[in-house]
mmCIF file of C-alpha atoms in Angstrom:
data_model
loop_
_atom_site.group_PDB
_atom_site.id
_atom_site.type_symbol
_atom_site.label_atom_id
_atom_site.label_comp_id
_atom_site.label_asym_id
_atom_site.label_seq_id
_atom_site.Cartn_x
_atom_site.Cartn_y
_atom_site.Cartn_z
ATOM 1 C CA UNK B 1 -2.747 20.308 27.308
ATOM 2 C CA UNK B 2 -2.102 20.018 30.878
ATOM 3 C CA UNK B 3 -4.838 17.972 31.600
ATOM 4 C CA UNK B 4 -3.915 15.955 28.574
ATOM 5 C CA UNK B 5 -2.621 12.205 28.946
ATOM 6 C CA UNK B 6 -0.548 11.079 25.873
ATOM 7 C CA UNK B 7 0.279 7.640 25.862
ATOM 8 C CA UNK B 8 2.531 5.607 22.799
ATOM 9 C CA UNK B 9 1.814 2.480 22.369
ATOM 10 C CA UNK B 10 4.270 0.021 20.963
ATOM 11 C CA UNK B 11 1.834 -2.526 19.299
ATOM 12 C CA UNK B 12 3.317 -6.199 18.325
ATOM 13 C CA UNK B 13 0.489 -8.777 17.127
ATOM 14 C CA UNK B 14 0.363 -10.521 20.860
ATOM 15 C CA UNK B 15 1.156 -7.881 23.577
ATOM 16 C CA UNK B 16 1.386 -3.825 23.343
ATOM 17 C CA UNK B 17 3.995 -2.072 25.613
ATOM 18 C CA UNK B 18 2.138 1.365 27.053
ATOM 19 C CA UNK B 19 4.273 4.382 28.057
ATOM 20 C CA UNK B 20 2.302 7.515 29.975
ATOM 21 C CA UNK B 21 3.509 11.106 29.797
ATOM 22 C CA UNK B 22 1.823 13.415 31.418
ATOM 23 C CA UNK B 23 0.210 16.970 29.561
ATOM 24 C CA UNK B 24 2.108 20.211 30.571
ATOM 25 C CA UNK B 25 5.768 20.679 29.546
ATOM 26 C CA UNK B 26 8.443 18.301 31.858
ATOM 27 C CA UNK B 27 6.099 16.152 33.327
ATOM 28 C CA UNK B 28 6.263 12.550 33.951
ATOM 29 C CA UNK B 29 6.537 10.341 31.745
ATOM 30 C CA UNK B 30 6.737 6.609 32.321
ATOM 31 C CA UNK B 31 6.556 2.919 31.175
ATOM 32 C CA UNK B 32 3.066 1.595 32.479
ATOM 33 C CA UNK B 33 3.040 -1.895 31.244
ATOM 34 C CA UNK B 34 2.638 -4.491 28.563
ATOM 35 C CA UNK B 35 -0.769 -5.804 28.157
ATOM 36 C CA UNK B 36 -2.408 -8.619 25.731
ATOM 37 C CA UNK B 37 -2.991 -7.656 22.107
ATOM 38 C CA UNK B 38 -6.788 -8.048 22.552
ATOM 39 C CA UNK B 39 -9.901 -5.516 22.147
ATOM 40 C CA UNK B 40 -10.845 -6.277 26.087
ATOM 41 C CA UNK B 41 -7.459 -5.661 27.117
ATOM 42 C CA UNK B 42 -6.638 -2.385 25.131
ATOM 43 C CA UNK B 43 -11.358 -1.323 26.954
ATOM 44 C CA UNK B 44 -9.282 -1.917 30.236
ATOM 45 C CA UNK B 45 -6.356 -0.062 29.984
ATOM 46 C CA UNK B 46 -8.601 2.765 28.397
ATOM 47 C CA UNK B 47 -10.653 2.657 31.153
ATOM 48 C CA UNK B 48 -7.857 2.818 33.876
ATOM 49 C CA UNK B 49 -6.142 5.833 32.194
ATOM 50 C CA UNK B 50 -9.307 7.992 31.895
ATOM 51 C CA UNK B 51 -10.133 6.933 35.867
ATOM 52 C CA UNK B 52 -7.108 9.588 36.343
ATOM 53 C CA UNK B 53 -9.433 12.900 34.524
ATOM 54 C CA UNK B 54 -8.235 14.380 31.571
ATOM 55 C CA UNK B 55 -8.345 13.769 27.696
ATOM 56 C CA UNK B 56 -6.607 10.788 26.478
ATOM 57 C CA UNK B 57 -4.060 11.256 23.160
ATOM 58 C CA UNK B 58 -3.136 7.851 21.619
ATOM 59 C CA UNK B 59 -0.293 6.756 19.266
ATOM 60 C CA UNK B 60 1.265 4.208 17.766
ATOM 61 C CA UNK B 61 2.964 3.180 14.969
ATOM 62 C CA UNK B 62 1.524 2.337 11.384
ATOM 63 C CA UNK B 63 2.745 -1.659 10.457
ATOM 64 C CA UNK B 64 1.348 -4.910 10.165
ATOM 65 C CA UNK B 65 -1.469 -4.887 12.914
ATOM 66 C CA UNK B 66 -3.666 -2.840 10.817
ATOM 67 C CA UNK B 67 -5.837 -0.269 11.760
ATOM 68 C CA UNK B 68 -8.494 -2.241 14.262
ATOM 69 C CA UNK B 69 -6.328 -0.389 17.376
ATOM 70 C CA UNK B 70 -7.452 3.140 16.037
ATOM 71 C CA UNK B 71 -10.673 2.020 15.277
ATOM 72 C CA UNK B 72 -11.529 0.609 18.432
ATOM 73 C CA UNK B 73 -10.091 3.531 20.566
ATOM 74 C CA UNK B 74 -11.897 6.156 18.607
ATOM 75 C CA UNK B 75 -15.410 4.383 18.885
ATOM 76 C CA UNK B 76 -14.545 5.092 22.983
ATOM 77 C CA UNK B 77 -13.815 8.659 21.856
ATOM 78 C CA UNK B 78 -10.566 8.981 22.488
ATOM 79 C CA UNK B 79 -7.556 10.783 20.116
ATOM 80 C CA UNK B 80 -5.520 7.949 18.716
ATOM 81 C CA UNK B 81 -3.070 8.560 15.225
ATOM 82 C CA UNK B 82 -1.512 6.436 13.613
ATOM 83 C CA UNK B 83 2.007 7.600 12.715
ATOM 84 C CA UNK B 84 3.753 7.137 10.041
ATOM 85 C CA UNK B 85 7.566 4.793 11.414
ATOM 86 C CA UNK B 86 9.839 6.706 8.079
ATOM 87 C CA UNK B 87 9.169 10.048 9.818
ATOM 88 C CA UNK B 88 9.683 9.333 13.516
ATOM 89 C CA UNK B 89 12.730 11.845 14.688
ATOM 90 C CA UNK B 90 15.581 9.529 15.927
ATOM 91 C CA UNK B 91 18.749 10.428 17.460
ATOM 92 C CA UNK B 92 21.796 9.608 15.669
ATOM 93 C CA UNK B 93 23.433 8.229 18.798
ATOM 94 C CA UNK B 94 20.960 6.072 19.878
ATOM 95 C CA UNK B 95 22.207 2.930 19.411
ATOM 96 C CA UNK B 96 19.356 0.529 21.990
ATOM 97 C CA UNK B 97 15.925 -0.230 20.951
ATOM 98 C CA UNK B 98 13.408 -2.267 23.146
ATOM 99 C CA UNK B 99 9.372 -2.076 23.465
ATOM 100 C CA UNK B 100 9.810 -0.340 27.007
ATOM 101 C CA UNK B 101 12.249 2.573 24.870
ATOM 102 C CA UNK B 102 9.623 2.564 21.456
ATOM 103 C CA UNK B 103 6.898 3.635 23.814
ATOM 104 C CA UNK B 104 8.433 5.696 26.129
ATOM 105 C CA UNK B 105 9.472 7.806 22.835
ATOM 106 C CA UNK B 106 6.573 7.804 21.472
ATOM 107 C CA UNK B 107 4.328 8.959 24.339
ATOM 108 C CA UNK B 108 7.210 12.066 24.615
ATOM 109 C CA UNK B 109 6.813 12.834 20.601
ATOM 110 C CA UNK B 110 3.099 12.916 21.043
ATOM 111 C CA UNK B 111 3.883 15.872 24.438
ATOM 112 C CA UNK B 112 5.472 17.467 21.807
ATOM 113 C CA UNK B 113 3.981 17.752 18.786
ATOM 114 C CA UNK B 114 6.301 16.197 16.638
ATOM 115 C CA UNK B 115 5.037 13.012 15.473
ATOM 116 C CA UNK B 116 3.198 13.104 11.834
ATOM 117 C CA UNK B 117 0.291 11.050 11.685
ATOM 118 C CA UNK B 118 -1.021 8.966 8.261
ATOM 119 C CA UNK B 119 -4.456 9.035 6.892
ATOM 120 C CA UNK B 120 -6.957 6.527 8.534
ATOM 121 C CA UNK B 121 -9.567 4.926 5.688
ATOM 122 C CA UNK B 122 -12.933 3.673 6.825
ATOM 123 C CA UNK B 123 -13.427 0.293 6.698
ATOM 124 C CA UNK B 124 -15.196 -0.415 3.299
ATOM 125 C CA UNK B 125 -11.762 1.434 1.869
ATOM 126 C CA UNK B 126 -9.534 -0.571 3.412
ATOM 127 C CA UNK B 127 -11.571 -3.301 1.734
ATOM 128 C CA UNK B 128 -11.484 -2.211 -1.512
ATOM 129 C CA UNK B 129 -7.521 -1.784 -1.134
ATOM 130 C CA UNK B 130 -7.230 -4.984 0.056
ATOM 131 C CA UNK B 131 -8.736 -6.509 -3.113
ATOM 132 C CA UNK B 132 -6.748 -4.453 -5.552
ATOM 133 C CA UNK B 133 -3.631 -4.951 -3.489
ATOM 134 C CA UNK B 134 -4.612 -9.138 -4.095
ATOM 135 C CA UNK B 135 -4.552 -8.489 -8.101
ATOM 136 C CA UNK B 136 -0.915 -6.536 -8.136
ATOM 137 C CA UNK B 137 0.159 -9.534 -5.653
ATOM 138 C CA UNK B 138 -1.330 -11.877 -8.461
ATOM 139 C CA UNK B 139 -0.113 -9.844 -11.350
ATOM 140 C CA UNK B 140 3.527 -10.532 -9.583
ATOM 141 C CA UNK B 141 2.672 -14.381 -9.742
ATOM 142 C CA UNK B 142 1.710 -14.330 -13.745
ATOM 143 C CA UNK B 143 5.434 -12.628 -14.007
ATOM 144 C CA UNK B 144 7.294 -15.112 -11.864
ATOM 145 C CA UNK B 145 5.375 -17.869 -13.535
ATOM 146 C CA UNK B 146 6.081 -16.700 -16.933
ATOM 147 C CA UNK B 147 9.312 -16.242 -15.568
ATOM 148 C CA UNK B 148 9.673 -19.819 -14.716
ATOM 149 C CA UNK B 149 8.413 -21.022 -17.816
ATOM 150 C CA UNK B 150 10.352 -18.812 -20.328
ATOM 151 C CA UNK B 151 13.615 -20.272 -17.710
ATOM 152 C CA UNK B 152 12.891 -24.043 -18.539
ATOM 153 C CA UNK B 153 12.412 -23.197 -22.316
ATOM 154 C CA UNK B 154 15.553 -21.369 -22.231
ATOM 155 C CA UNK B 155 17.629 -23.774 -20.428
ATOM 156 C CA UNK B 156 16.905 -26.489 -22.541
ATOM 157 C CA UNK B 157 17.074 -24.542 -25.974
ATOM 158 C CA UNK B 158 13.367 -23.907 -26.963
ATOM 159 C CA UNK B 159 13.601 -20.447 -28.183
ATOM 160 C CA UNK B 160 10.263 -18.437 -29.909
ATOM 161 C CA UNK B 161 11.247 -17.903 -33.660
ATOM 162 C CA UNK B 162 8.853 -14.926 -33.218
ATOM 163 C CA UNK B 163 9.274 -11.196 -31.782
ATOM 164 C CA UNK B 164 6.882 -10.847 -29.175
ATOM 165 C CA UNK B 165 6.134 -13.590 -26.549
ATOM 166 C CA UNK B 166 2.688 -14.147 -24.670
ATOM 167 C CA UNK B 167 0.624 -13.114 -27.654
ATOM 168 C CA UNK B 168 -2.314 -15.569 -29.505
ATOM 169 C CA UNK B 169 0.897 -16.968 -31.822
ATOM 170 C CA UNK B 170 3.179 -17.527 -28.772
ATOM 171 C CA UNK B 171 0.974 -19.149 -27.111
ATOM 172 C CA UNK B 172 0.179 -21.365 -30.244
ATOM 173 C CA UNK B 173 4.036 -22.167 -30.685
ATOM 174 C CA UNK B 174 3.657 -23.324 -26.241
ATOM 175 C CA UNK B 175 1.507 -26.267 -27.596
ATOM 176 C CA UNK B 176 3.846 -27.778 -30.197
ATOM 177 C CA UNK B 177 6.792 -28.388 -27.931
ATOM 178 C CA UNK B 178 8.220 -31.653 -27.018
ATOM 179 C CA UNK B 179 10.409 -32.955 -24.936
ATOM 180 C CA UNK B 180 11.516 -37.018 -25.711
ATOM 181 C CA UNK B 181 11.531 -37.651 -21.435
ATOM 182 C CA UNK B 182 8.401 -37.900 -19.841
ATOM 183 C CA UNK B 183 9.539 -35.671 -16.456
ATOM 184 C CA UNK B 184 10.399 -33.221 -18.559
ATOM 185 C CA UNK B 185 7.398 -33.018 -20.909
ATOM 186 C CA UNK B 186 5.852 -33.367 -17.030
ATOM 187 C CA UNK B 187 7.419 -30.012 -16.511
ATOM 188 C CA UNK B 188 6.414 -28.092 -19.038
ATOM 189 C CA UNK B 189 2.891 -28.871 -18.348
ATOM 190 C CA UNK B 190 2.878 -27.817 -15.197
ATOM 191 C CA UNK B 191 4.556 -24.595 -15.694
ATOM 192 C CA UNK B 192 1.841 -23.692 -18.810
ATOM 193 C CA UNK B 193 -0.886 -24.934 -16.140
ATOM 194 C CA UNK B 194 0.582 -22.427 -13.141
ATOM 195 C CA UNK B 195 0.944 -19.497 -15.948
ATOM 196 C CA UNK B 196 -2.731 -20.239 -16.945
ATOM 197 C CA UNK B 197 -4.213 -20.337 -13.355
ATOM 198 C CA UNK B 198 -2.305 -17.301 -12.416
ATOM 199 C CA UNK B 199 -3.800 -15.301 -15.404
ATOM 200 C CA UNK B 200 -7.392 -16.783 -14.285
ATOM 201 C CA UNK B 201 -7.153 -15.716 -11.005
ATOM 202 C CA UNK B 202 -5.937 -11.816 -12.074
ATOM 203 C CA UNK B 203 -9.056 -12.102 -14.309
ATOM 204 C CA UNK B 204 -11.253 -12.721 -11.785
ATOM 205 C CA UNK B 205 -10.461 -10.304 -9.227
ATOM 206 C CA UNK B 206 -10.755 -7.782 -12.014
ATOM 207 C CA UNK B 207 -14.224 -8.520 -13.025
ATOM 208 C CA UNK B 208 -15.041 -8.428 -8.854
ATOM 209 C CA UNK B 209 -13.176 -4.949 -8.511
ATOM 210 C CA UNK B 210 -15.455 -3.784 -11.345
ATOM 211 C CA UNK B 211 -18.542 -5.498 -9.445
ATOM 212 C CA UNK B 212 -18.274 -4.018 -6.245
ATOM 213 C CA UNK B 213 -16.731 -0.627 -8.201
ATOM 214 C CA UNK B 214 -20.762 1.132 -7.738
ATOM 215 C CA UNK B 215 -20.937 0.473 -4.561
ATOM 216 C CA UNK B 216 -17.496 2.186 -3.347
ATOM 217 C CA UNK B 217 -18.009 5.763 -2.026
ATOM 218 C CA UNK B 218 -14.328 7.021 -4.086
ATOM 219 C CA UNK B 219 -16.634 5.532 -7.293
ATOM 220 C CA UNK B 220 -16.825 8.419 -8.997
ATOM 221 C CA UNK B 221 -13.549 9.907 -8.023
ATOM 222 C CA UNK B 222 -12.209 6.775 -9.731
ATOM 223 C CA UNK B 223 -14.401 7.124 -13.105
ATOM 224 C CA UNK B 224 -13.476 10.953 -13.139
ATOM 225 C CA UNK B 225 -9.820 10.453 -13.151
ATOM 226 C CA UNK B 226 -10.054 8.162 -16.100
ATOM 227 C CA UNK B 227 -10.988 11.250 -18.472
ATOM 228 C CA UNK B 228 -7.070 11.383 -18.481
ATOM 229 C CA UNK B 229 -4.490 9.998 -20.579
ATOM 230 C CA UNK B 230 -2.901 6.580 -19.963
ATOM 231 C CA UNK B 231 -5.721 6.648 -17.348
ATOM 232 C CA UNK B 232 -7.799 3.339 -17.783
ATOM 233 C CA UNK B 233 -9.570 1.556 -15.180
ATOM 234 C CA UNK B 234 -7.237 -0.612 -13.354
ATOM 235 C CA UNK B 235 -4.901 2.507 -13.171
ATOM 236 C CA UNK B 236 -7.894 4.658 -11.536
ATOM 237 C CA UNK B 237 -8.772 1.745 -9.230
ATOM 238 C CA UNK B 238 -5.614 1.652 -8.575
ATOM 239 C CA UNK B 239 -4.308 5.236 -7.367
ATOM 240 C CA UNK B 240 -7.875 5.944 -6.224
ATOM 241 C CA UNK B 241 -7.612 2.885 -3.801
ATOM 242 C CA UNK B 242 -4.193 4.006 -2.317
ATOM 243 C CA UNK B 243 -4.403 8.095 -2.396
ATOM 244 C CA UNK B 244 -7.917 8.101 -0.187
ATOM 245 C CA UNK B 245 -8.920 11.150 0.155
ATOM 246 C CA UNK B 246 -7.584 13.931 -2.094
ATOM 247 C CA UNK B 247 -9.147 16.466 -0.262
ATOM 248 C CA UNK B 248 -6.101 15.921 2.477
ATOM 249 C CA UNK B 249 -3.434 17.442 0.045
ATOM 250 C CA UNK B 250 -3.224 21.415 -0.181
ATOM 251 C CA UNK B 251 -1.912 21.347 -3.575
ATOM 252 C CA UNK B 252 -0.313 18.831 -5.982
ATOM 253 C CA UNK B 253 3.325 18.927 -4.200
ATOM 254 C CA UNK B 254 1.993 17.496 -1.426
ATOM 255 C CA UNK B 255 0.297 14.632 -3.368
ATOM 256 C CA UNK B 256 3.285 14.562 -5.644
ATOM 257 C CA UNK B 257 5.876 13.983 -2.492
ATOM 258 C CA UNK B 258 3.305 12.141 -0.857
ATOM 259 C CA UNK B 259 3.881 9.253 -4.343
ATOM 260 C CA UNK B 260 7.137 10.127 -3.828
ATOM 261 C CA UNK B 261 7.557 11.759 -7.244
ATOM 262 C CA UNK B 262 9.934 14.301 -6.266
ATOM 263 C CA UNK B 263 13.228 14.605 -7.015
ATOM 264 C CA UNK B 264 15.738 14.018 -3.612
ATOM 265 C CA UNK B 265 18.192 16.382 -2.347
ATOM 266 C CA UNK B 266 21.187 16.796 0.067
ATOM 267 C CA UNK B 267 22.430 20.484 -0.859
ATOM 268 C CA UNK B 268 24.554 22.230 1.854
ATOM 269 C CA UNK B 269 25.611 26.114 1.171
ATOM 270 C CA UNK B 270 25.893 26.638 -2.260
ATOM 271 C CA UNK B 271 25.959 22.653 -3.168
ATOM 272 C CA UNK B 272 23.320 21.785 -4.462
ATOM 273 C CA UNK B 273 22.342 17.887 -5.065
ATOM 274 C CA UNK B 274 19.509 16.663 -6.381
ATOM 275 C CA UNK B 275 18.972 12.718 -7.485
ATOM 276 C CA UNK B 276 15.654 10.944 -8.635
ATOM 277 C CA UNK B 277 12.728 10.732 -6.555
ATOM 278 C CA UNK B 278 12.462 9.972 -3.424
ATOM 279 C CA UNK B 279 10.027 6.649 -3.940
ATOM 280 C CA UNK B 280 7.905 7.693 -0.639
ATOM 281 C CA UNK B 281 4.293 6.871 -0.046
ATOM 282 C CA UNK B 282 2.392 3.762 -2.147
ATOM 283 C CA UNK B 283 5.267 1.503 -4.458
ATOM 284 C CA UNK B 284 1.966 0.459 -6.125
ATOM 285 C CA UNK B 285 0.395 3.727 -6.910
ATOM 286 C CA UNK B 286 4.130 5.425 -8.005
ATOM 287 C CA UNK B 287 3.963 2.408 -10.496
ATOM 288 C CA UNK B 288 0.247 2.360 -11.681
ATOM 289 C CA UNK B 289 1.024 6.789 -12.412
ATOM 290 C CA UNK B 290 4.787 5.572 -14.118
ATOM 291 C CA UNK B 291 3.305 3.478 -16.097
ATOM 292 C CA UNK B 292 0.016 5.184 -17.307
ATOM 293 C CA UNK B 293 2.658 7.993 -18.289
ATOM 294 C CA UNK B 294 4.017 6.016 -20.960
ATOM 295 C CA UNK B 295 0.797 7.222 -23.013
ATOM 296 C CA UNK B 296 2.004 10.828 -23.541
ATOM 297 C CA UNK B 297 5.602 9.551 -25.818
ATOM 298 C CA UNK B 298 2.445 9.094 -28.435
ATOM 299 C CA UNK B 299 0.986 11.986 -30.685
ATOM 300 C CA UNK B 300 -1.734 13.351 -28.350
ATOM 301 C CA UNK B 301 -5.203 12.060 -29.430
ATOM 302 C CA UNK B 302 -9.121 11.250 -28.378
ATOM 303 C CA UNK B 303 -9.088 7.313 -29.246
ATOM 304 C CA UNK B 304 -12.070 4.946 -29.269
ATOM 305 C CA UNK B 305 -11.160 3.702 -25.948
ATOM 306 C CA UNK B 306 -10.640 7.238 -24.141
ATOM 307 C CA UNK B 307 -13.329 8.415 -25.973
ATOM 308 C CA UNK B 308 -16.069 5.824 -24.258
ATOM 309 C CA UNK B 309 -14.659 6.356 -21.064
ATOM 310 C CA UNK B 310 -15.078 10.365 -22.368
ATOM 311 C CA UNK B 311 -19.018 10.139 -23.337
ATOM 312 C CA UNK B 312 -20.556 9.102 -19.339
ATOM 313 C CA UNK B 313 -18.963 12.337 -18.070
ATOM 314 C CA UNK B 314 -20.184 14.385 -21.060
ATOM 315 C CA UNK B 315 -23.596 13.254 -20.344
ATOM 316 C CA UNK B 316 -23.495 13.902 -16.530
ATOM 317 C CA UNK B 317 -22.288 17.232 -17.551
#
């Protein structure tokens, strides 16, 4: 490791703050400078650092800038890890935070082996995950649009007499709602159109996910997990897209910890205090699994839908 160089990168939209730590223990750690966040400047930076000899080990925090920098450095045959921000050791008394300090801290911790790397998906997997997340965003828009409509109706005393909303009967009742003032009728129709458009967007994205699934490398995994109760197409695709490579977990406990489904704990001495789940990792995958788990309230049986999902798997065996 003495001939290695550890580079901490504090990455932003326009700039990258760079710090360098020599491989030997207690070696020099210094701030290199700031470079524009553009591929040509990153390439020049790597070439300058490689000119000193030794192997380069880059690291930067996972964030909104994505994995493009990681892929560029790996293509240049350099080591690079993307660090989980929530698992970076932080000094309790440190109250000063700057780009320069962050880069130096990353370089030091990377040299000491104290950083936890996240799994970096390939470009195809990331594209599929973006599509799944776009559908999840569209579902939240549907919920907001429905809430706006129902709040408007409640404010004006239009109460649906049935038991359950957003059924066919509820939609037929919406068509009968009338207001005396034209402006309020316009608002009602606009809210209804917003709900309709949002639902059409969800349906369109769902169809596109189904069309692209056969060409995805993890399509067999998404099909296999649908054999479980409560795990249909959307839940399976969401969990597989968010988790990615299941083989990187040595046991189910690690997978549950990654998904934030393990209980939190704050114990000291003889006092054992456990709280709710940690809610770490992907909230989207955790929510999909919890929704699927509700099916276990019902009596165990092979429903027609589950039988239809199991039939292709039995033929394959």
